[in-house]
Coordinates of C-alpha atoms (C1' of nucleotides) in Angstrom, one line a residue:
Chain A
M8 CA 0.0 0.0 0.0
S9 CA 1.4 3.4 -1.0
E10 CA 1.9 6.2 1.5
E11 CA -1.0 8.0 -0.1
E12 CA -3.3 5.0 0.1
Q13 CA -2.3 4.5 3.7
K14 CA -3.3 8.1 4.4
R15 CA -6.7 7.7 2.7
A16 CA -7.3 4.5 4.7
E17 CA -6.6 6.4 7.9
D18 CA -8.9 9.2 6.9
C19 CA -11.7 6.7 6.4
S20 CA -11.0 5.0 9.7
A21 CA -11.2 8.4 11.4
A22 CA -14.4 9.2 9.7
L23 CA -15.9 5.9 10.9
R24 CA -14.7 6.5 14.5
N25 CA -16.1 10.0 14.4
S26 CA -19.5 8.6 13.5
S27 CA -19.4 6.0 16.3
L28 CA -19.1 3.1 13.9
R29 CA -16.7 0.2 14.5
V30 CA -13.7 0.4 12.3
T31 CA -13.6 -2.8 10.3
K32 CA -11.4 -3.4 7.2
Q33 CA -14.6 -4.1 5.2
R34 CA -16.1 -0.7 6.1
V35 CA -12.9 1.2 5.5
A36 CA -12.6 -0.5 2.1
V37 CA -16.2 0.3 1.2
L38 CA -15.8 3.9 2.2
Q39 CA -12.6 4.2 0.1
A40 CA -14.3 2.5 -2.8
V41 CA -17.2 5.0 -2.7
D42 CA -14.7 7.8 -2.4
T43 CA -12.6 6.7 -5.5
H44 CA -15.7 5.6 -7.6
P45 CA -18.2 8.5 -7.3
H46 CA -21.7 7.5 -8.3
A47 CA -20.8 3.8 -8.4
D48 CA -23.6 1.3 -8.2
T49 CA -23.5 -1.5 -5.6
E50 CA -21.9 -4.0 -7.9
T51 CA -19.1 -1.6 -8.8
V52 CA -18.5 -1.0 -5.2
I53 CA -18.3 -4.7 -4.5
R54 CA -15.8 -5.2 -7.3
A55 CA -13.7 -2.3 -6.1
V56 CA -13.7 -3.6 -2.5
R57 CA -12.7 -7.0 -3.7
E58 CA -9.5 -5.6 -5.2
D59 CA -8.4 -5.2 -1.6
L60 CA -10.4 -7.8 0.1
P61 CA -11.1 -10.6 -2.4
E62 CA -13.3 -12.5 0.0
V63 CA -15.9 -9.9 1.1
S64 CA -19.4 -11.0 0.9
H65 CA -21.9 -8.9 -1.0
Q66 CA -23.9 -8.8 2.2
A67 CA -21.1 -7.1 4.1
V68 CA -21.0 -4.4 1.4
Y69 CA -24.7 -3.9 1.5
D70 CA -24.6 -3.7 5.3
S71 CA -21.7 -1.2 5.2
L72 CA -23.3 1.0 2.6
H73 CA -26.5 1.1 4.7
A74 CA -24.5 1.9 7.9
L75 CA -22.5 4.6 6.2
T76 CA -25.7 6.1 4.6
E77 CA -27.4 6.0 8.0
V78 CA -24.7 8.1 9.7
G79 CA -24.4 10.4 6.7
L80 CA -20.9 9.5 5.5
V81 CA -22.2 8.6 2.1
R82 CA -25.3 9.5 0.2
C83 CA -27.5 7.1 -1.8
I84 CA -29.0 8.4 -5.0
Q85 CA -31.4 6.6 -7.4
P86 CA -32.2 8.4 -10.6
S87 CA -35.2 6.8 -12.3
G88 CA -34.2 3.6 -14.0
S89 CA -30.9 3.4 -12.3
L90 CA -29.7 1.0 -9.6
A91 CA -28.8 2.6 -6.2
R92 CA -25.6 4.7 -6.5
Y93 CA -23.5 6.0 -3.8
E94 CA -21.3 9.1 -3.4
R95 CA -19.0 10.5 -0.7
R96 CA -19.8 14.2 -1.2
V97 CA -22.4 15.0 1.3
G98 CA -23.9 18.1 2.9
D99 CA -22.8 20.5 0.2
N100 CA -26.1 20.9 -1.7
H101 CA -24.8 19.8 -5.0
H102 CA -26.9 18.2 -7.7
H103 CA -26.6 15.8 -10.6
L104 CA -26.6 15.7 -14.3
V105 CA -27.6 12.4 -15.7
C106 CA -27.1 11.2 -19.3
R107 CA -30.3 9.6 -20.7
S108 CA -28.2 7.6 -23.1
C109 CA -25.2 6.1 -21.2
N110 CA -26.3 6.8 -17.6
L111 CA -23.2 8.8 -16.8
I112 CA -23.7 11.0 -13.7
V113 CA -21.7 14.1 -13.0
D114 CA -21.9 16.6 -10.1
V115 CA -23.0 20.1 -10.5
D116 CA -22.6 22.7 -7.9
C117 CA -25.5 24.8 -6.8
T118 CA -23.7 28.1 -7.3
I119 CA -26.8 30.2 -6.6
G120 CA -26.8 29.0 -3.0
R121 CA -30.3 29.0 -1.5
A122 CA -32.0 29.3 -4.9
P123 CA -35.5 30.8 -4.9
C124 CA -37.1 27.9 -6.8
L125 CA -36.0 25.5 -4.2
T126 CA -38.7 26.6 -1.8
P127 CA -41.9 25.3 -3.1
S128 CA -44.7 27.8 -3.5
H129 CA -47.3 25.7 -1.9
D130 CA -45.9 23.2 0.6
H131 CA -49.2 21.5 1.2
G132 CA -48.4 21.4 4.9
F133 CA -45.1 19.6 4.4
I134 CA -42.0 20.4 6.4
V135 CA -39.5 20.5 3.6
E136 CA -36.0 19.4 4.5
Q137 CA -34.2 19.1 1.3
A138 CA -34.5 19.8 -2.4
E139 CA -33.0 17.3 -4.8
V140 CA -32.4 18.4 -8.4
T141 CA -31.7 16.0 -11.2
F142 CA -30.9 17.4 -14.7
W143 CA -31.6 15.0 -17.5
G144 CA -29.9 15.2 -20.9
L145 CA -27.2 13.9 -23.1
C146 CA -23.5 13.9 -22.2
S147 CA -21.1 15.3 -24.7
D148 CA -20.1 11.8 -26.0
C149 CA -23.6 10.7 -26.6
A150 CA -24.7 14.0 -28.1
V151 CA -22.4 13.6 -31.1
D152 CA -23.8 10.1 -31.9
T153 CA -26.5 9.5 -34.5
P154 CA -30.0 8.6 -33.1
E155 CA -29.3 4.9 -34.1
Q156 CA -26.0 4.9 -32.2
E157 CA -27.7 6.4 -29.2
R158 CA -30.3 3.7 -29.2
E159 CA -27.8 1.0 -29.4
R160 CA -25.7 2.5 -26.7
S161 CA -28.7 2.9 -24.5
E162 CA -29.7 -0.7 -25.0
S163 CA -26.3 -2.1 -24.2
S164 CA -25.9 0.1 -21.2
S165 CA -29.3 -0.8 -19.8
A166 CA -28.6 -4.4 -20.4
A167 CA -25.3 -4.2 -18.4
Chain B
M23 CA -70.7 2.7 -16.9
S24 CA -71.9 6.3 -16.1
E25 CA -72.0 9.0 -18.7
E26 CA -69.0 10.6 -17.2
E27 CA -67.0 7.4 -17.1
Q28 CA -67.9 6.9 -20.7
K29 CA -66.6 10.3 -21.6
R30 CA -63.3 9.7 -19.8
A31 CA -62.9 6.4 -21.6
E32 CA -63.4 8.1 -24.9
D33 CA -60.8 10.8 -24.0
C34 CA -58.3 8.1 -23.2
S35 CA -59.1 6.3 -26.5
A36 CA -58.6 9.5 -28.4
A37 CA -55.3 10.1 -26.6
L38 CA -54.1 6.6 -27.6
R39 CA -55.1 7.1 -31.2
N40 CA -53.4 10.5 -31.4
S41 CA -50.2 8.8 -30.2
S42 CA -50.5 6.1 -32.9
L43 CA -51.1 3.4 -30.4
R44 CA -53.6 0.7 -30.9
V45 CA -56.7 1.3 -28.8
T46 CA -57.2 -1.8 -26.6
K47 CA -59.4 -2.0 -23.6
Q48 CA -56.4 -2.8 -21.5
R49 CA -54.6 0.3 -22.5
V50 CA -57.6 2.5 -22.0
A51 CA -58.1 1.1 -18.6
V52 CA -54.5 1.6 -17.6
L53 CA -54.5 5.2 -18.8
Q54 CA -57.7 5.8 -16.9
A55 CA -56.3 4.2 -13.8
V56 CA -53.2 6.4 -13.9
D57 CA -55.5 9.4 -14.4
T58 CA -57.6 8.7 -11.4
H59 CA -54.8 7.4 -9.2
P60 CA -52.0 10.0 -9.4
H61 CA -48.5 8.8 -8.4
A62 CA -49.8 5.2 -8.1
D63 CA -47.2 2.4 -8.1
T64 CA -47.6 -0.5 -10.6
E65 CA -49.4 -2.7 -8.1
T66 CA -52.0 0.0 -7.4
V67 CA -52.5 0.5 -11.2
I68 CA -53.0 -3.3 -11.6
R69 CA -55.6 -3.4 -8.8
A70 CA -57.4 -0.3 -10.3
V71 CA -57.4 -1.8 -13.8
R72 CA -58.8 -5.1 -12.5
E73 CA -61.9 -3.3 -11.1
D74 CA -62.9 -2.9 -14.7
L75 CA -61.1 -5.9 -16.3
P76 CA -60.7 -8.5 -13.6
E77 CA -58.7 -10.8 -15.9
V78 CA -55.9 -8.5 -17.0
S79 CA -52.4 -9.9 -16.7
H80 CA -49.8 -7.9 -14.8
Q81 CA -47.7 -8.2 -17.9
A82 CA -50.3 -6.3 -20.0
V83 CA -50.2 -3.5 -17.4
Y84 CA -46.4 -3.4 -17.5
D85 CA -46.4 -3.3 -21.3
S86 CA -49.1 -0.6 -21.4
L87 CA -47.3 1.6 -18.9
H88 CA -44.1 1.3 -20.9
A89 CA -45.9 2.1 -24.2
L90 CA -47.7 5.0 -22.6
T91 CA -44.5 6.3 -21.1
E92 CA -42.7 5.9 -24.4
V93 CA -45.1 8.2 -26.3
G94 CA -45.3 10.6 -23.4
L95 CA -48.9 10.1 -22.3
V96 CA -47.8 9.2 -18.8
R97 CA -44.6 10.0 -16.9
C98 CA -42.8 7.6 -14.7
I99 CA -41.1 8.9 -11.5
Q100 CA -39.0 6.9 -9.1
P101 CA -38.0 8.8 -5.9
S102 CA -35.1 7.0 -4.1
G103 CA -36.4 4.0 -2.3
S104 CA -39.8 4.0 -4.0
L105 CA -41.2 1.7 -6.6
A106 CA -41.9 3.1 -10.0
R107 CA -44.9 5.5 -9.9
Y108 CA -46.9 6.9 -12.8
E109 CA -48.8 10.1 -13.4
R110 CA -50.9 11.6 -16.2
R111 CA -49.7 15.2 -15.8
V112 CA -47.0 15.6 -18.4
G113 CA -45.3 18.6 -20.0
D114 CA -46.2 21.2 -17.4
N115 CA -42.9 21.3 -15.5
H116 CA -44.4 20.5 -12.1
H117 CA -42.4 18.9 -9.3
H118 CA -42.9 16.6 -6.4
L119 CA -43.0 16.8 -2.6
V120 CA -42.3 13.4 -1.1
C121 CA -42.9 12.5 2.6
R122 CA -39.9 10.6 4.0
S123 CA -42.2 8.9 6.5
C124 CA -45.3 7.7 4.7
N125 CA -44.1 8.1 1.0
L126 CA -47.0 10.4 0.2
I127 CA -46.3 12.3 -3.0
V128 CA -48.0 15.6 -3.9
D129 CA -47.5 17.9 -6.9
V130 CA -46.1 21.3 -6.6
D131 CA -46.2 23.8 -9.5
C132 CA -43.1 25.6 -10.5
T133 CA -44.6 29.1 -10.2
I134 CA -41.3 30.8 -11.0
G135 CA -41.4 29.5 -14.5
R136 CA -38.0 29.2 -16.0
A137 CA -36.2 29.4 -12.7
P138 CA -32.6 30.5 -12.7
C139 CA -31.3 27.5 -10.6
L140 CA -32.7 25.1 -13.1
T141 CA -29.9 25.9 -15.5
P142 CA -26.8 24.2 -14.2
S143 CA -23.8 26.6 -13.9
H144 CA -21.4 24.1 -15.5
D145 CA -23.1 21.7 -17.8
H146 CA -20.0 19.6 -18.4
G147 CA -20.8 19.5 -22.1
F148 CA -24.2 18.0 -21.5
I149 CA -27.2 19.0 -23.5
V150 CA -29.7 19.5 -20.7
E151 CA -33.3 18.7 -21.6
Q152 CA -35.1 18.6 -18.3
A153 CA -34.7 19.5 -14.6
E154 CA -36.5 17.3 -12.1
V155 CA -36.9 18.6 -8.6
T156 CA -37.9 16.5 -5.7
F157 CA -38.5 18.0 -2.3
W158 CA -38.1 15.7 0.6
G159 CA -39.7 16.3 4.0
L160 CA -42.6 15.3 6.2
C161 CA -46.2 15.6 5.3
S162 CA -48.5 17.4 7.7
D163 CA -49.9 14.1 9.2
C164 CA -46.4 12.6 9.8
A165 CA -45.1 15.9 11.2
V166 CA -47.4 15.7 14.2
D167 CA -46.3 12.2 15.2
T168 CA -43.7 11.4 17.7
P169 CA -40.4 10.0 16.4
E170 CA -41.5 6.5 17.5
Q171 CA -44.8 6.8 15.6
E172 CA -42.9 8.0 12.6
R173 CA -40.6 5.0 12.7
E174 CA -43.5 2.6 13.0
R175 CA -45.4 4.3 10.2
S176 CA -42.3 4.2 8.0
E177 CA -41.7 0.5 8.7
S178 CA -45.3 -0.4 7.9
S179 CA -45.4 1.7 4.8
S180 CA -42.1 0.4 3.5
A181 CA -43.3 -3.2 4.1
A182 CA -46.5 -2.5 2.2
Chain C
dA19 C1' -1.5 -8.6 26.3
dC20 C1' -5.9 -11.1 27.3
dC21 C1' -11.1 -11.7 28.0
dG22 C1' -15.8 -10.8 27.5
dT23 C1' -19.3 -8.4 25.3
dT24 C1' -21.2 -6.5 21.5
dT25 C1' -21.4 -5.8 17.0
dC26 C1' -20.2 -7.3 12.4
dC27 C1' -19.3 -10.6 8.6
dT28 C1' -20.2 -15.0 6.1
dT29 C1' -23.1 -18.2 4.2
dG30 C1' -27.0 -19.6 2.0
dA31 C1' -31.6 -19.3 1.2
dC32 C1' -35.3 -16.2 0.0
dT33 C1' -38.4 -12.2 -1.6
dG34 C1' -40.7 -9.5 -4.9
dA35 C1' -40.7 -6.2 -8.7
dT36 C1' -39.8 -6.6 -13.2
dT37 C1' -38.6 -9.0 -17.6
dC38 C1' -38.5 -12.8 -21.2
dA39 C1' -40.6 -15.9 -24.6
dA40 C1' -44.0 -18.3 -27.1
dA41 C1' -48.5 -19.2 -28.2
dA42 C1' -53.3 -17.3 -28.3
dC43 C1' -55.7 -13.4 -29.5
dA44 C1' -57.6 -8.8 -31.1
dA45 C1' -57.2 -4.2 -33.7
dG46 C1' -57.0 -2.0 -37.8
dC47 C1' -56.8 -2.2 -42.9
dC48 C1' -58.2 -4.2 -47.3
Chain D
dG27 C1' -65.3 -10.9 -43.3
dG28 C1' -60.3 -12.2 -43.6
dC29 C1' -55.4 -11.0 -43.3
dT30 C1' -51.5 -8.9 -41.1
dT31 C1' -49.4 -7.0 -37.4
dG32 C1' -49.1 -5.8 -32.9
dT33 C1' -51.0 -7.0 -28.2
dT34 C1' -52.2 -10.0 -24.4
dT35 C1' -51.9 -14.2 -21.8
dT36 C1' -49.4 -17.6 -19.5
dG37 C1' -45.7 -19.3 -17.0
dA38 C1' -41.2 -19.2 -16.0
dA39 C1' -36.9 -16.7 -15.1
dT40 C1' -33.9 -12.9 -13.5
dC41 C1' -31.7 -10.1 -10.4
dA42 C1' -31.1 -6.4 -6.9
dG43 C1' -31.8 -6.5 -2.5
dT44 C1' -33.1 -8.7 2.2
dC45 C1' -33.4 -12.1 6.1
dA46 C1' -31.5 -15.2 9.5
dA47 C1' -28.2 -17.9 12.2
dG48 C1' -23.8 -19.0 13.5
dG49 C1' -18.9 -17.8 13.5
dA50 C1' -15.5 -13.9 13.8
dA51 C1' -13.6 -9.7 14.8
dA52 C1' -13.5 -5.0 17.3
dC53 C1' -13.6 -2.3 21.4
dG54 C1' -13.4 -1.5 26.5
dG55 C1' -11.9 -3.1 30.7
dT56 C1' -8.7 -6.0 33.5

DNA sequence: ACCGTTTCCTTGACTGATTCAAAACAAGCC
DNA sequence: GGCTTGTTTTGAATCAGTCAAGGAAACGGT
């Protein structure tokens, strides 16, 4: 393990301890995997974790992701039609840009801060805690494709 | 069938025809069910359709919902942790308020029109087609509960 | 450093929404 | 009315995610 990796592992351990979670190598590996693979789905996280710990069970990864989500160290997002995806960036009110064709997700900062449209005009008696914004469109790679190529790409990506 | 129901059925038939879809009683019933049960999940739609057509297969409902979504007659939304839900209101840029406790969904109009925050500051080369806003919070019923009651309600609703 | 308690991980089976495939059927056009 | 094509039924399969029980590891105290 390189010096840098070592440091990252220690950061993750500290984060777990600060959240009153037991520090296990499985959880550290899951947190690192989410950190290095932003917006990864569960299977990607499992594969990433298994590069360090080849024998982890998928259940351990599911449990870790839930525990980390529970204490707010990671955030789970599920754009329509996608599997659950996890990210380490939390608490900074950023939003997501999702490609309809290849399912690529990128972060967008909310530069306007407390934007006016994020307070619903009629809250129907709701206590609103959070506004989640998802922008749908085509990423630059998919935008240059012909419609046929887009369709193929979409089919192969949704099959994967 | 009452005169009013008759009229609704004809409206739905016309909508199907206008979208170049074959008019089958299953599709008409599915479209009506989505119209009368806003934000219903698939199982609710199936139950509603079976009040008129007791023998519909669930597959027919899934196929119809997909076909209707494809041509834009209905819209599919999937807030994190929810099953797929469908609604008839399309193309009017409205958004949703979701209760974290009981999963109630209500519509909110975007009164500000083309709101400034709905254009991402850095679009990363994306062609952005649509912004989807989901407000998370507690509905008025759940807000008056104690935390314990909320937890129970959430457990029973997520089990349902 | 060791022990005990508590929490976590592994294993393996299971659930439930959604999808697949093939044959029976119905809508729309002639 | 009959033909063609697209839709529905039927029944099974898939697959992300969950449940449960026993073994194992982490933390706090000795």
